[in-house]
Short mmCIF file of C-alpha atoms and ligand atoms in Angstrom, two decimals:
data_model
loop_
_atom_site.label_atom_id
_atom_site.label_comp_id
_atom_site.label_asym_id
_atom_site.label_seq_id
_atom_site.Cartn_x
_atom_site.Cartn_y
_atom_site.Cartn_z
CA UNK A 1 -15.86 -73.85 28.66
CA UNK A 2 -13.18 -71.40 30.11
CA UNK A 3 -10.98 -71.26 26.64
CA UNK A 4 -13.97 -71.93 23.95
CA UNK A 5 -14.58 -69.45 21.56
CA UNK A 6 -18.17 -68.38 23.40
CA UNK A 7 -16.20 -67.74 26.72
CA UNK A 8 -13.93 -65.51 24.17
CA UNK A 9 -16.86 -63.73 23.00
CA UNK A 10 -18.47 -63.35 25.99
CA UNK A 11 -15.26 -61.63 27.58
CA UNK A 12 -15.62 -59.19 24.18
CA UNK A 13 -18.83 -58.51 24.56
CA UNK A 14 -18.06 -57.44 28.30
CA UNK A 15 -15.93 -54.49 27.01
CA UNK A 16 -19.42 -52.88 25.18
CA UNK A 17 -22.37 -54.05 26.54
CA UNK A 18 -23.53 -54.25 30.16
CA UNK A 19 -22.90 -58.02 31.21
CA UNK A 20 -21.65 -58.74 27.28
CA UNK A 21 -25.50 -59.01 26.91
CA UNK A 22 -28.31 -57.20 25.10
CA UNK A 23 -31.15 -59.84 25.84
CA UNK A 24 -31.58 -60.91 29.73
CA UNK A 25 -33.55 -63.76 29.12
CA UNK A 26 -30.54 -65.27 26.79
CA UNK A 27 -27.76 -64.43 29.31
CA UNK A 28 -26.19 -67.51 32.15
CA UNK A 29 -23.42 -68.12 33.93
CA UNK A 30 -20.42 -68.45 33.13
CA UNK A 31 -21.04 -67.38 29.84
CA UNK A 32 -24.12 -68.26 27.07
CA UNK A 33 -23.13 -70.57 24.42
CA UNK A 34 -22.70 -68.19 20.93
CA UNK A 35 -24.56 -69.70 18.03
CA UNK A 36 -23.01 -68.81 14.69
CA UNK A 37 -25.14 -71.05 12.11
CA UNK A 38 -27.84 -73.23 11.87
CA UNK A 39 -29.63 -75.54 9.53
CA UNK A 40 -32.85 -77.26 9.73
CA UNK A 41 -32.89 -78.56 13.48
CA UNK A 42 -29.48 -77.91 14.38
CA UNK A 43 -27.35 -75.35 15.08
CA UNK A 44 -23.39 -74.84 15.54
CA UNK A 45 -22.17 -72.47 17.66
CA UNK A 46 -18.73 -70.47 17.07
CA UNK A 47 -16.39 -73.30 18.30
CA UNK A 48 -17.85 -75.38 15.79
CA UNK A 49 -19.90 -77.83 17.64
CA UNK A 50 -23.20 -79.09 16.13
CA UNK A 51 -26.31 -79.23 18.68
CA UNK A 52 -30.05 -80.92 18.07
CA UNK A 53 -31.89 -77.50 18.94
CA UNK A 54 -35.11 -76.97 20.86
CA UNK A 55 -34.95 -73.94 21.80
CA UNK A 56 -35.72 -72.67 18.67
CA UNK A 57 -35.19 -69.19 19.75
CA UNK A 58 -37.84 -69.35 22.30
CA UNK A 59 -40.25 -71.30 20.33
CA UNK A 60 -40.53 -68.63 17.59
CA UNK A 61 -38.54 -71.02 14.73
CA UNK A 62 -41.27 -73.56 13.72
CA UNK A 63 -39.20 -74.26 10.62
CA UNK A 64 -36.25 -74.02 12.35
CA UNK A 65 -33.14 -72.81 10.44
CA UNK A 66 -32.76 -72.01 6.84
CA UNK A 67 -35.85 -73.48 5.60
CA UNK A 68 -35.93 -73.14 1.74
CA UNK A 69 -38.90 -71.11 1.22
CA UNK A 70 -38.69 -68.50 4.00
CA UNK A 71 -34.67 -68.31 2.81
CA UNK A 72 -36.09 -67.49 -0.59
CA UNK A 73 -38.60 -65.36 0.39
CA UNK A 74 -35.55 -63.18 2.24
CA UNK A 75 -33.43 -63.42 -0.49
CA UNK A 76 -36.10 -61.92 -2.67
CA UNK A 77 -37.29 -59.08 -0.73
CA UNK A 78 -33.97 -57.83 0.38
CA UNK A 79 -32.89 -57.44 -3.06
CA UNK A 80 -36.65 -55.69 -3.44
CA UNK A 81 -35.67 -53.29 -0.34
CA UNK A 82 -35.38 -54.51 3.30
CA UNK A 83 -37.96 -51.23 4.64
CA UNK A 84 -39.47 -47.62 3.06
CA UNK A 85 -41.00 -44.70 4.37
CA UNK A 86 -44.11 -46.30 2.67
CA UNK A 87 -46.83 -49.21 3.05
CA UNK A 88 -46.05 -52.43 0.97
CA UNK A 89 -47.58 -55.07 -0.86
CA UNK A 90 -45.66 -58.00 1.35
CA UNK A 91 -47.82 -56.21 4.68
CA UNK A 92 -51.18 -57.03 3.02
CA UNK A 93 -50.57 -60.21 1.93
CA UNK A 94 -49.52 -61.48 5.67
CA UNK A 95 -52.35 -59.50 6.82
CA UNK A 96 -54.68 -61.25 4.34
CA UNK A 97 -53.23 -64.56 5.08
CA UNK A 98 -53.52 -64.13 8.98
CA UNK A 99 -57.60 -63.18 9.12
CA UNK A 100 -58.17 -65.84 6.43
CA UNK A 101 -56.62 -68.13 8.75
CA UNK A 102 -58.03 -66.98 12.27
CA UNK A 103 -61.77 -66.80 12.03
CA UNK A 104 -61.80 -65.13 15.62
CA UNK A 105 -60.60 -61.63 14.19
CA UNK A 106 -61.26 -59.58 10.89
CA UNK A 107 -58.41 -56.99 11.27
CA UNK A 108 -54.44 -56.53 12.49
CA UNK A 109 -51.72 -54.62 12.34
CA UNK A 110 -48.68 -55.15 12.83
CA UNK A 111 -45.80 -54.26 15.46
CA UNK A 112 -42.07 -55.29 15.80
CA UNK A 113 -42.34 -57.90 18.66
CA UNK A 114 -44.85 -59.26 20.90
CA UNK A 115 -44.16 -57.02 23.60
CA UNK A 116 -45.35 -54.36 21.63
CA UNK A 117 -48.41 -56.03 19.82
CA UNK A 118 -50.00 -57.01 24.25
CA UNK A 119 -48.30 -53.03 24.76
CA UNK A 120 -50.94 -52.03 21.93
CA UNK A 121 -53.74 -54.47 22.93
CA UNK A 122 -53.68 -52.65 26.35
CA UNK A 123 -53.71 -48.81 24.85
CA UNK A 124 -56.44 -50.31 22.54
CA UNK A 125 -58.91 -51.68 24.99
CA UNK A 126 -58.30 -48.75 27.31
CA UNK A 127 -59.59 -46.21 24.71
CA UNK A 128 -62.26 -49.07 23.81
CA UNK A 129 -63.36 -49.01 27.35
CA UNK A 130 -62.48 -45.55 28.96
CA UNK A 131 -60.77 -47.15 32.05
CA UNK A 132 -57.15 -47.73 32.89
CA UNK A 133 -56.67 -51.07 35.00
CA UNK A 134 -55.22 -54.27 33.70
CA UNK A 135 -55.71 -57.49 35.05
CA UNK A 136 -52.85 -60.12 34.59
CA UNK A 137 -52.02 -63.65 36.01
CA UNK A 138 -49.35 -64.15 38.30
CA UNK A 139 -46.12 -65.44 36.56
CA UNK A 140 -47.37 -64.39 33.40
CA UNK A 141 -44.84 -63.22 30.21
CA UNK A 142 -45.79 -60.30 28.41
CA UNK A 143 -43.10 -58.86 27.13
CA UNK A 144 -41.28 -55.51 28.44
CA UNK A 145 -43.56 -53.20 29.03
CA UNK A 146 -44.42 -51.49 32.16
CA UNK A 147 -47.88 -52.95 33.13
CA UNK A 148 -47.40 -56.25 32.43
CA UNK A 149 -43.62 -56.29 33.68
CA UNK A 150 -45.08 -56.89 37.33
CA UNK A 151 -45.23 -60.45 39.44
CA UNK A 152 -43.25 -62.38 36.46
CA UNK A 153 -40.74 -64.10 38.88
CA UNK A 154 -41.08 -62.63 41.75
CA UNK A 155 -41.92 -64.89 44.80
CA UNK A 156 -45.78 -66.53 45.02
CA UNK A 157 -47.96 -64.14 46.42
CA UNK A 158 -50.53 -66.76 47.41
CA UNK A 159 -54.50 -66.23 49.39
CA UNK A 160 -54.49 -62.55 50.55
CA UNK A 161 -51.74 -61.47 48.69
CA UNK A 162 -53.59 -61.54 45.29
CA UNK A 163 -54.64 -57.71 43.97
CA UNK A 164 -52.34 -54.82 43.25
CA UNK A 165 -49.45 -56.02 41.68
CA UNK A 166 -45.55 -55.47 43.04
CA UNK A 167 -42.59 -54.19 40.94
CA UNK A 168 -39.90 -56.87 40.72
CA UNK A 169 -37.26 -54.46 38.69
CA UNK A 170 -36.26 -51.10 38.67
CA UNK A 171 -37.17 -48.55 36.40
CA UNK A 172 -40.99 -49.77 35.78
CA UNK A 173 -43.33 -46.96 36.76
CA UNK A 174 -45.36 -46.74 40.13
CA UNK A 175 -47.89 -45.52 38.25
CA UNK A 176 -47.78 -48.37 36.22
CA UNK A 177 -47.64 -50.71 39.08
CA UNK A 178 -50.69 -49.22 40.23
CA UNK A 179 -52.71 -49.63 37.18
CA UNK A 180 -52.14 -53.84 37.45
CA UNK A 181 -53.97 -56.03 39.16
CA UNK A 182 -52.47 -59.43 39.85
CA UNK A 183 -55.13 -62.84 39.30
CA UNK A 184 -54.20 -66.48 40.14
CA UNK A 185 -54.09 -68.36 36.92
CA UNK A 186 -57.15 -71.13 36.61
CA UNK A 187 -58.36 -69.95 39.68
CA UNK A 188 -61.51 -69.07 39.24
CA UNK A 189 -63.00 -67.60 42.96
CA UNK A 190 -59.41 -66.08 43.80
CA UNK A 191 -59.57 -64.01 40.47
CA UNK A 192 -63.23 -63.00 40.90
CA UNK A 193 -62.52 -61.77 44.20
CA UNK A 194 -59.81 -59.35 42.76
CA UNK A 195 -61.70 -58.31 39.84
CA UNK A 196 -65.35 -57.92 41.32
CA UNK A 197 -63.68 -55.11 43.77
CA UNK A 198 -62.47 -53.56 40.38
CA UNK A 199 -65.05 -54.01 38.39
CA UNK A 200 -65.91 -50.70 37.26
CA UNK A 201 -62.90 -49.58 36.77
CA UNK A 202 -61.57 -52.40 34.13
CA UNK A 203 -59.77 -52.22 31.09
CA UNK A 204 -58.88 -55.18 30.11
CA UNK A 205 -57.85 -58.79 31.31
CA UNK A 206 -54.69 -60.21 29.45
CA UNK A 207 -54.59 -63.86 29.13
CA UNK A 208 -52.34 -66.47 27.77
CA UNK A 209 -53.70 -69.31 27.08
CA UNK A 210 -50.54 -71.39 27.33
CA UNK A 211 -48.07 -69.15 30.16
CA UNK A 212 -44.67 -70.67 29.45
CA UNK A 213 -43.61 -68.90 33.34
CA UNK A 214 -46.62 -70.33 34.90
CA UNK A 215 -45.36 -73.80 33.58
CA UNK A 216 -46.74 -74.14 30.43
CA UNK A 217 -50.11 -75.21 31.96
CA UNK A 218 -52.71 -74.83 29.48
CA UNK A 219 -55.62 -72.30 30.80
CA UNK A 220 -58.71 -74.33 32.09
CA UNK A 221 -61.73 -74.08 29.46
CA UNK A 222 -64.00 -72.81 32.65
CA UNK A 223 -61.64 -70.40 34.08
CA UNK A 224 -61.24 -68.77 30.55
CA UNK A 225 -65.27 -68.78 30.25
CA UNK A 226 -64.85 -67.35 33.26
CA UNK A 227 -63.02 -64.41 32.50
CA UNK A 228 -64.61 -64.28 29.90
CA UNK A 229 -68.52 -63.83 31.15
CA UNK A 230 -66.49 -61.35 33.91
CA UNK A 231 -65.05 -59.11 31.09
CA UNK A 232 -68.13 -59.21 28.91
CA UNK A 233 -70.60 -58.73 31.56
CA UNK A 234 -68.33 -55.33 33.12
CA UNK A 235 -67.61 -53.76 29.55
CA UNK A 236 -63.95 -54.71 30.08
CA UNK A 237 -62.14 -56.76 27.03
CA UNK A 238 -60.15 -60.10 27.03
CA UNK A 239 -57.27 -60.11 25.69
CA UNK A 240 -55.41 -63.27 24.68
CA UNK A 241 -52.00 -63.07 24.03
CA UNK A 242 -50.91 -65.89 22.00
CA UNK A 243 -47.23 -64.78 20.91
CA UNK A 244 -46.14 -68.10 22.03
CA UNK A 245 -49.53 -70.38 21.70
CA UNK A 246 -50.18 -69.78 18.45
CA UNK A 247 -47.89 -72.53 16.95
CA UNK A 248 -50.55 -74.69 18.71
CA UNK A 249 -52.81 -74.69 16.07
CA UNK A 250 -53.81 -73.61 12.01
CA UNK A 251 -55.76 -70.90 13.78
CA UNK A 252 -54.02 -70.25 16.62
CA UNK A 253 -54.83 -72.18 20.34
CA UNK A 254 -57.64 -74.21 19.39
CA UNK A 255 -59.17 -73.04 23.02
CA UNK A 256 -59.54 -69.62 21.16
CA UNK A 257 -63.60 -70.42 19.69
CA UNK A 258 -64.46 -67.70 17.36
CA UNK A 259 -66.01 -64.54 18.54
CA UNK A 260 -64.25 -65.45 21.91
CA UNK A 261 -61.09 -63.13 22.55
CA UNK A 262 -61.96 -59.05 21.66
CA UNK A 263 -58.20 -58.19 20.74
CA UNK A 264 -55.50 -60.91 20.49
CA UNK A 265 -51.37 -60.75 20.42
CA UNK A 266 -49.44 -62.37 18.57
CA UNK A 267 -45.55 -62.44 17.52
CA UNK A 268 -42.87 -65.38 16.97
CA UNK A 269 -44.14 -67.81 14.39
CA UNK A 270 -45.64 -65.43 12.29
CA UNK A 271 -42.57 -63.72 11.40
CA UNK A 272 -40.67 -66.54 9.91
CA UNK A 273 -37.55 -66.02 12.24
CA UNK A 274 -37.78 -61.82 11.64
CA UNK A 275 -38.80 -59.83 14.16
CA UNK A 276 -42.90 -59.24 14.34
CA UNK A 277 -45.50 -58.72 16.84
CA UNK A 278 -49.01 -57.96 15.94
CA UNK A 279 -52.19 -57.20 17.33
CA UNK A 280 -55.86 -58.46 16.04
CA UNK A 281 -59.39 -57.97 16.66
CA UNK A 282 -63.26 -56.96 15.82
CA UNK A 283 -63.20 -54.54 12.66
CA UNK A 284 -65.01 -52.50 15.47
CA UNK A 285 -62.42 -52.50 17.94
CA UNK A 286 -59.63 -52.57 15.73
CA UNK A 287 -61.35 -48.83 14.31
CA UNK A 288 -59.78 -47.39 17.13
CA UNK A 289 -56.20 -47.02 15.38
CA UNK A 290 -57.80 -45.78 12.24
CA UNK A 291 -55.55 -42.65 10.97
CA UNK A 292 -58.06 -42.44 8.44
CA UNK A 293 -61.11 -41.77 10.47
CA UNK A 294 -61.84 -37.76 11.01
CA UNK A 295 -60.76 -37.09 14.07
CA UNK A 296 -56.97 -39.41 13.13
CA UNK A 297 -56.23 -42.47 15.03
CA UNK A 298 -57.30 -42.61 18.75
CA UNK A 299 -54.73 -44.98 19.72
CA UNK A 300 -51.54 -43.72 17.87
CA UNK A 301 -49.66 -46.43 16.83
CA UNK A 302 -46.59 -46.32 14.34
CA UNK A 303 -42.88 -47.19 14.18
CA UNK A 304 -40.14 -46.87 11.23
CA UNK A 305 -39.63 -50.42 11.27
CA UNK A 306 -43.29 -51.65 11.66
CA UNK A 307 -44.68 -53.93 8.97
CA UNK A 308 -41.29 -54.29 7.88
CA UNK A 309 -41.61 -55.72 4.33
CA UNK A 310 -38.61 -58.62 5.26
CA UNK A 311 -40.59 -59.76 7.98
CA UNK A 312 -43.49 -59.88 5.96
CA UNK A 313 -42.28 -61.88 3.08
CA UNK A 314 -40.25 -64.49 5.81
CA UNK A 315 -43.89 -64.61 7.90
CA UNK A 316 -45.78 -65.17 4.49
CA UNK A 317 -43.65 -67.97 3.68
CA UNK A 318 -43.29 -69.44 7.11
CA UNK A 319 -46.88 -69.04 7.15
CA UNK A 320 -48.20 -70.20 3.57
CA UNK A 321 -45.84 -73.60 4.05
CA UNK A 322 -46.98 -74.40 7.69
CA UNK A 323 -50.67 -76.09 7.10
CA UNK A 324 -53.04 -78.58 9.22
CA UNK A 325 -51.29 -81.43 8.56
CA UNK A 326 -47.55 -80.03 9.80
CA UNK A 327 -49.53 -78.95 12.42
CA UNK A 328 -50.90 -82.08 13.43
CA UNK A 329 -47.78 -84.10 12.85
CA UNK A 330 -45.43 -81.71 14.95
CA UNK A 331 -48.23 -81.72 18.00
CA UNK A 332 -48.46 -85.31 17.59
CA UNK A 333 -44.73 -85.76 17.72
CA UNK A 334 -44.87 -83.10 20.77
CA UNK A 335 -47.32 -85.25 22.45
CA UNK A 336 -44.77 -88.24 21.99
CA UNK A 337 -42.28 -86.44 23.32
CA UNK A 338 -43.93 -85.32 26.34
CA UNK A 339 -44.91 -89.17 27.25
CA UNK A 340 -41.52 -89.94 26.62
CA UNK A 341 -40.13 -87.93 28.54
CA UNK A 342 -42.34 -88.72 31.80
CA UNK A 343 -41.71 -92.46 30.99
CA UNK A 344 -37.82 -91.55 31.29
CA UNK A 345 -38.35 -89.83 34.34
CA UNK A 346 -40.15 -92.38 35.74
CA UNK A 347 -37.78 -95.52 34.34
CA UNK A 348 -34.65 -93.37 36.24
CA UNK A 349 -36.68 -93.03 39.68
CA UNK A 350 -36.53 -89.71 39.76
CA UNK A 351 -39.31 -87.08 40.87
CA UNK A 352 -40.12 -84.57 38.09
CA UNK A 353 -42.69 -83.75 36.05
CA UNK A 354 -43.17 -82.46 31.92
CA UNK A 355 -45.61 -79.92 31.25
CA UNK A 356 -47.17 -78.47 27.90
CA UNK A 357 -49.53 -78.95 24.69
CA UNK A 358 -49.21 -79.52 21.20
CA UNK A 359 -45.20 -78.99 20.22
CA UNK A 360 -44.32 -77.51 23.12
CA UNK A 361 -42.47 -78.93 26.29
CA UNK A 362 -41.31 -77.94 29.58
CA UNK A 363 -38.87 -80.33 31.95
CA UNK A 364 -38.77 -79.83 35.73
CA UNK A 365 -36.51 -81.95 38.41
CA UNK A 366 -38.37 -82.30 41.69
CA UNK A 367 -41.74 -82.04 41.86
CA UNK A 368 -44.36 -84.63 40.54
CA UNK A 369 -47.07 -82.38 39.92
CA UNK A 370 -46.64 -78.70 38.18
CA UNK A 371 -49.82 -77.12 38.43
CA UNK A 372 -49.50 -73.59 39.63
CA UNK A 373 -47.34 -70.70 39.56
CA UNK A 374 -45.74 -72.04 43.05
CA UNK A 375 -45.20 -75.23 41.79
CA UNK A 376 -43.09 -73.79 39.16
CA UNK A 377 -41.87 -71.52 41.23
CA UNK A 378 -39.93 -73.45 43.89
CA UNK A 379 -38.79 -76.16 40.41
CA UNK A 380 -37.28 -73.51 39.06
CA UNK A 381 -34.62 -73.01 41.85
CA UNK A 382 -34.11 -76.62 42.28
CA UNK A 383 -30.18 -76.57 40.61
CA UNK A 384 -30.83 -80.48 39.35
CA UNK A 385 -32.80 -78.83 36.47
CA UNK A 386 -29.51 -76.64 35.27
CA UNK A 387 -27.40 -79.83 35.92
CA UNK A 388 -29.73 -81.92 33.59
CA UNK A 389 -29.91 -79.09 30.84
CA UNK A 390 -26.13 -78.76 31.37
CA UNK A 391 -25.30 -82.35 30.58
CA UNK A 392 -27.92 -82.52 27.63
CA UNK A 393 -26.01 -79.54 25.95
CA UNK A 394 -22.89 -81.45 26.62
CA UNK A 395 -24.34 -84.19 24.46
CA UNK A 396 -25.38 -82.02 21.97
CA UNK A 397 -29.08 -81.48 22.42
CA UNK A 398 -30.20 -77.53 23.19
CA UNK A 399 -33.01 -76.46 25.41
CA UNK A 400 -33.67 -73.45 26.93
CA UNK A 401 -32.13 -72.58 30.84
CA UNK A 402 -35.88 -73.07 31.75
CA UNK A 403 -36.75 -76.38 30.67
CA UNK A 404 -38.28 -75.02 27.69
CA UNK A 405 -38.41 -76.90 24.73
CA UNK A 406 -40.06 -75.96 21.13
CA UNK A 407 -40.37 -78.72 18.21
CA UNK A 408 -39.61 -77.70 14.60
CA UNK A 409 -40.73 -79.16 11.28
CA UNK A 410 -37.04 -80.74 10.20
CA UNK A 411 -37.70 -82.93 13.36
CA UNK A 412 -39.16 -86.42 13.29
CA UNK A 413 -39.08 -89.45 15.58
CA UNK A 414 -35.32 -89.60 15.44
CA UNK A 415 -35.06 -86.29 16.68
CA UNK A 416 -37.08 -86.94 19.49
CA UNK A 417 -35.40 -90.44 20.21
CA UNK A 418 -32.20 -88.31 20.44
CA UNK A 419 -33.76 -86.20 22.98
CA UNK A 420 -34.79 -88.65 25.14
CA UNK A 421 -31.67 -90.53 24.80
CA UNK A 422 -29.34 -87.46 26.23
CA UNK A 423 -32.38 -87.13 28.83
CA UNK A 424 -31.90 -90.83 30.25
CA UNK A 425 -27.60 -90.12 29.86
CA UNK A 426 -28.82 -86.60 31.79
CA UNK A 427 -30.64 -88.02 34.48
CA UNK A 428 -27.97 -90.82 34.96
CA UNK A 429 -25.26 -89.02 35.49
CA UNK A 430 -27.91 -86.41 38.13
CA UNK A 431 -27.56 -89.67 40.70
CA UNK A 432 -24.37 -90.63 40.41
CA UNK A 433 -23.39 -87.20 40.82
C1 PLP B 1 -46.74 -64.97 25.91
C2 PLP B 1 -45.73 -63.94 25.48
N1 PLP B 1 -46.13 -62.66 25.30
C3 PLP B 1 -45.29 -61.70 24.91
C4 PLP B 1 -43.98 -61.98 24.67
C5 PLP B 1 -43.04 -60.90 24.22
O1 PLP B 1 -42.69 -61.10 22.89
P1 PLP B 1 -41.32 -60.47 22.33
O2 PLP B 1 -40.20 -61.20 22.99
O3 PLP B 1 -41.38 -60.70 20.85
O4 PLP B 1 -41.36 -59.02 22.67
C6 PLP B 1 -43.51 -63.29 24.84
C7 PLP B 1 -42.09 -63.62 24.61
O5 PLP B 1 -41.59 -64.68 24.91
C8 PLP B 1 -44.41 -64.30 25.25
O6 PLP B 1 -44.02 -65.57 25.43
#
């Protein structure tokens, strides 16, 4: 809206930061929408206007906004002390809480986003294993850090192509580059190709078990056993990053058996809307950033703001009031929303499909089928996506510029009907357009 408040703010933020923006992935033309409060589901943004939000800042709000215990939990510790030079009580009780609740791991620590906790993973498993390459999926998220920062959006690389990864921005490392090796996602004999030639050389292979890029396809059960026979059987590690997946279950992606992953990632939920990232494994692996052992840590890891005792206390709360049964109700309502949306799709006549698991969602105008990187790919660039997601904000209903939609614990069927509703509206006003 050329004279809103957010086009105001975005022309301030111009004047002191590159593109008015500090976050790429929350920056779009002509200007992102500037949120100044929200409350349960919703949020209003700095004209005033009230939206039904799933974006819930990238999936990480599972409460959504203000919820009463992770408010009070704030409250508390910031009157306590918001950080100190020192450990704190609030980091072991999220750390207790976390390997009660995952049986697959018996130790973490923890880091200030997710980025960091895969950017630790990786040092971890190549001290673990003595080797330096990393295996990723194509279109894979994980995070900003050099060696994963490779084949994210750039274009499908397809048969041949598979193997050393590319650089798609500036500033990332050749070396770096180097050190990746680029896999198909669920495809098992074009990722064995690629790894058997780099067998011996292996650190690690990163996997998410739910790539939001990809499409938010969920990983096959037999490619993952897969990988993980490959890793086990060439004394490389897998490691699952599950910043985004782990809202998918009590303990995480139910695909995630125990004893399966050696180091996971994980971030978003578990910080209660603070920043958090954290990394989790074996006792035995996890040894290797032991300070305490004689020789110090062999993978240094530190930070002034890790284990920051506010995002302890808000993940402790977010955590301790988010059981099996929320769980089950929000993927339930997720899986609703999902067949909803399809059924919308397919009552308008138009081609497009809905991808995702548990309380997660992603829309796409054009094709029928999403099922590989490609797929999602060439959707992405089809502009009657941005047209839909345009008109559904118009309404009042907030997803991300992807498609990308997150459920929250305030919602309930209403919520859902609501998004539908501005869907159908959406998709009516796509073909008279
Ligand atoms: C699967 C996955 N890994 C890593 C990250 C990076 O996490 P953060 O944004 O907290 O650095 C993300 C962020 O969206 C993610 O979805």
């Amino acid at each position: 809206m050329p004279n809103s408040l957010s086009s105001a703010a975005y022309q301030r933020a111009r004047q002191v930061m590159p593109g008015g923006n500090t976050r790429a992935s929350n920056f779009e033309k002509p200007h992102p929408l500037y949120l100044a409060s929200g409350d349960g589901a919703y949020v209003t943004d700095v004209d005033g206007k009230r939206y039904l939000d799933f974006q819930n800042n990238f999936t990480a709000l599972i409460h959504g906004y203000n919820h009463a215990e992770v408010t009070r939990a704030i409250h508390r510790q910031a009157e306590l002390g918001s950080s100190f030079a020192g450990p704190t009580i609030a980091e072991i009780e999220l750390a207790e809480l976390l390997v009660e609740r995952v049986a697959y791991f018996e130790q973490i620590r923890f880091t200030n986003t997710g980025s960091e906790a895969v950017m630790m993973a990786i040092k971890a498993a190549r001290a673990l294993t003595g080797h330096h390459l990393i295996a990723k999926c194509e279109g894979a998220y994980h995070g900003n850090y050099d060696i994963v920062e490779v084949n994210v959006t750039a274009a499908p690389l397809g048969g041949a192509g598979y193997g050393q990864a590319r650089g798609e921005h500036a500033g990332v490392a050749a070396s770096a580059i180097s050190d990746c090796l680029v896999i198909p996602f669920n495809d098992i004999e074009g990722s064995r190709l690629i790894l058997e030639a780099a067998a011996d050389r292996l650190a690690a292979v990163v996997i998410d078990p739910l790539p939001s890029r990809i499409g938010l396809i969920p990983v096959n059960a037999t490619y993952l056993a897969f990988i993980r026979e490959f890793t086990r059987r060439h004394s490389s590690l897998l490691i699952l990053d599950q910043v985004l997946s782990f809202r998918l279950g009590y303990g995480g992606a139910p695909i995630c058996a125990a004893g399966f992953p050696d180091l996971c990632a994980f971030g978003k939920i578990i910080g209660g809307g603070l920043a958090i990232g954290a990394v989790a494994g074996s006792a035995d692996y996890m040894a290797v950033f032991d300070p305490s052992s004689p020789y110090g840590a062999r993978v240094f890891h530190s930070g002034t703001f890790t284990a920051n005792p506010l995002s302890m206390a808000a993940g402790r709360a977010a955590m301790t009031t988010l059981g099996t049964c929320d769980l089950d109700r929000l993927n339930e309502l997720g899986a609703r929303t999902r067949f909803l949306l399809t059924e919308a799709l397919a009552a308008a006549g138009c081609c497009g499909a809905v991808t995702g698991q548990g309380s997660l969602f992603r829309l796409f105008i054009g094709p029928e089928r999403i099922a590989t990187y490609a797929d999602t790919f060439a959707a992405a660039r089809d502009p009657r996506l941005k047209f839909v997601i345009d008109r559904m904000r118009e309404n009042g209903v907030l997803l991300s510029p992807i498609g990308l939609g997150a459920l929250s614990t305030p919602m309930g069927e209403a919520d859902v009907s609501r998004l539908v509703g501005t869907f159908k509206t959406a998709l009516r006003a796509l073909e008279h357009q």
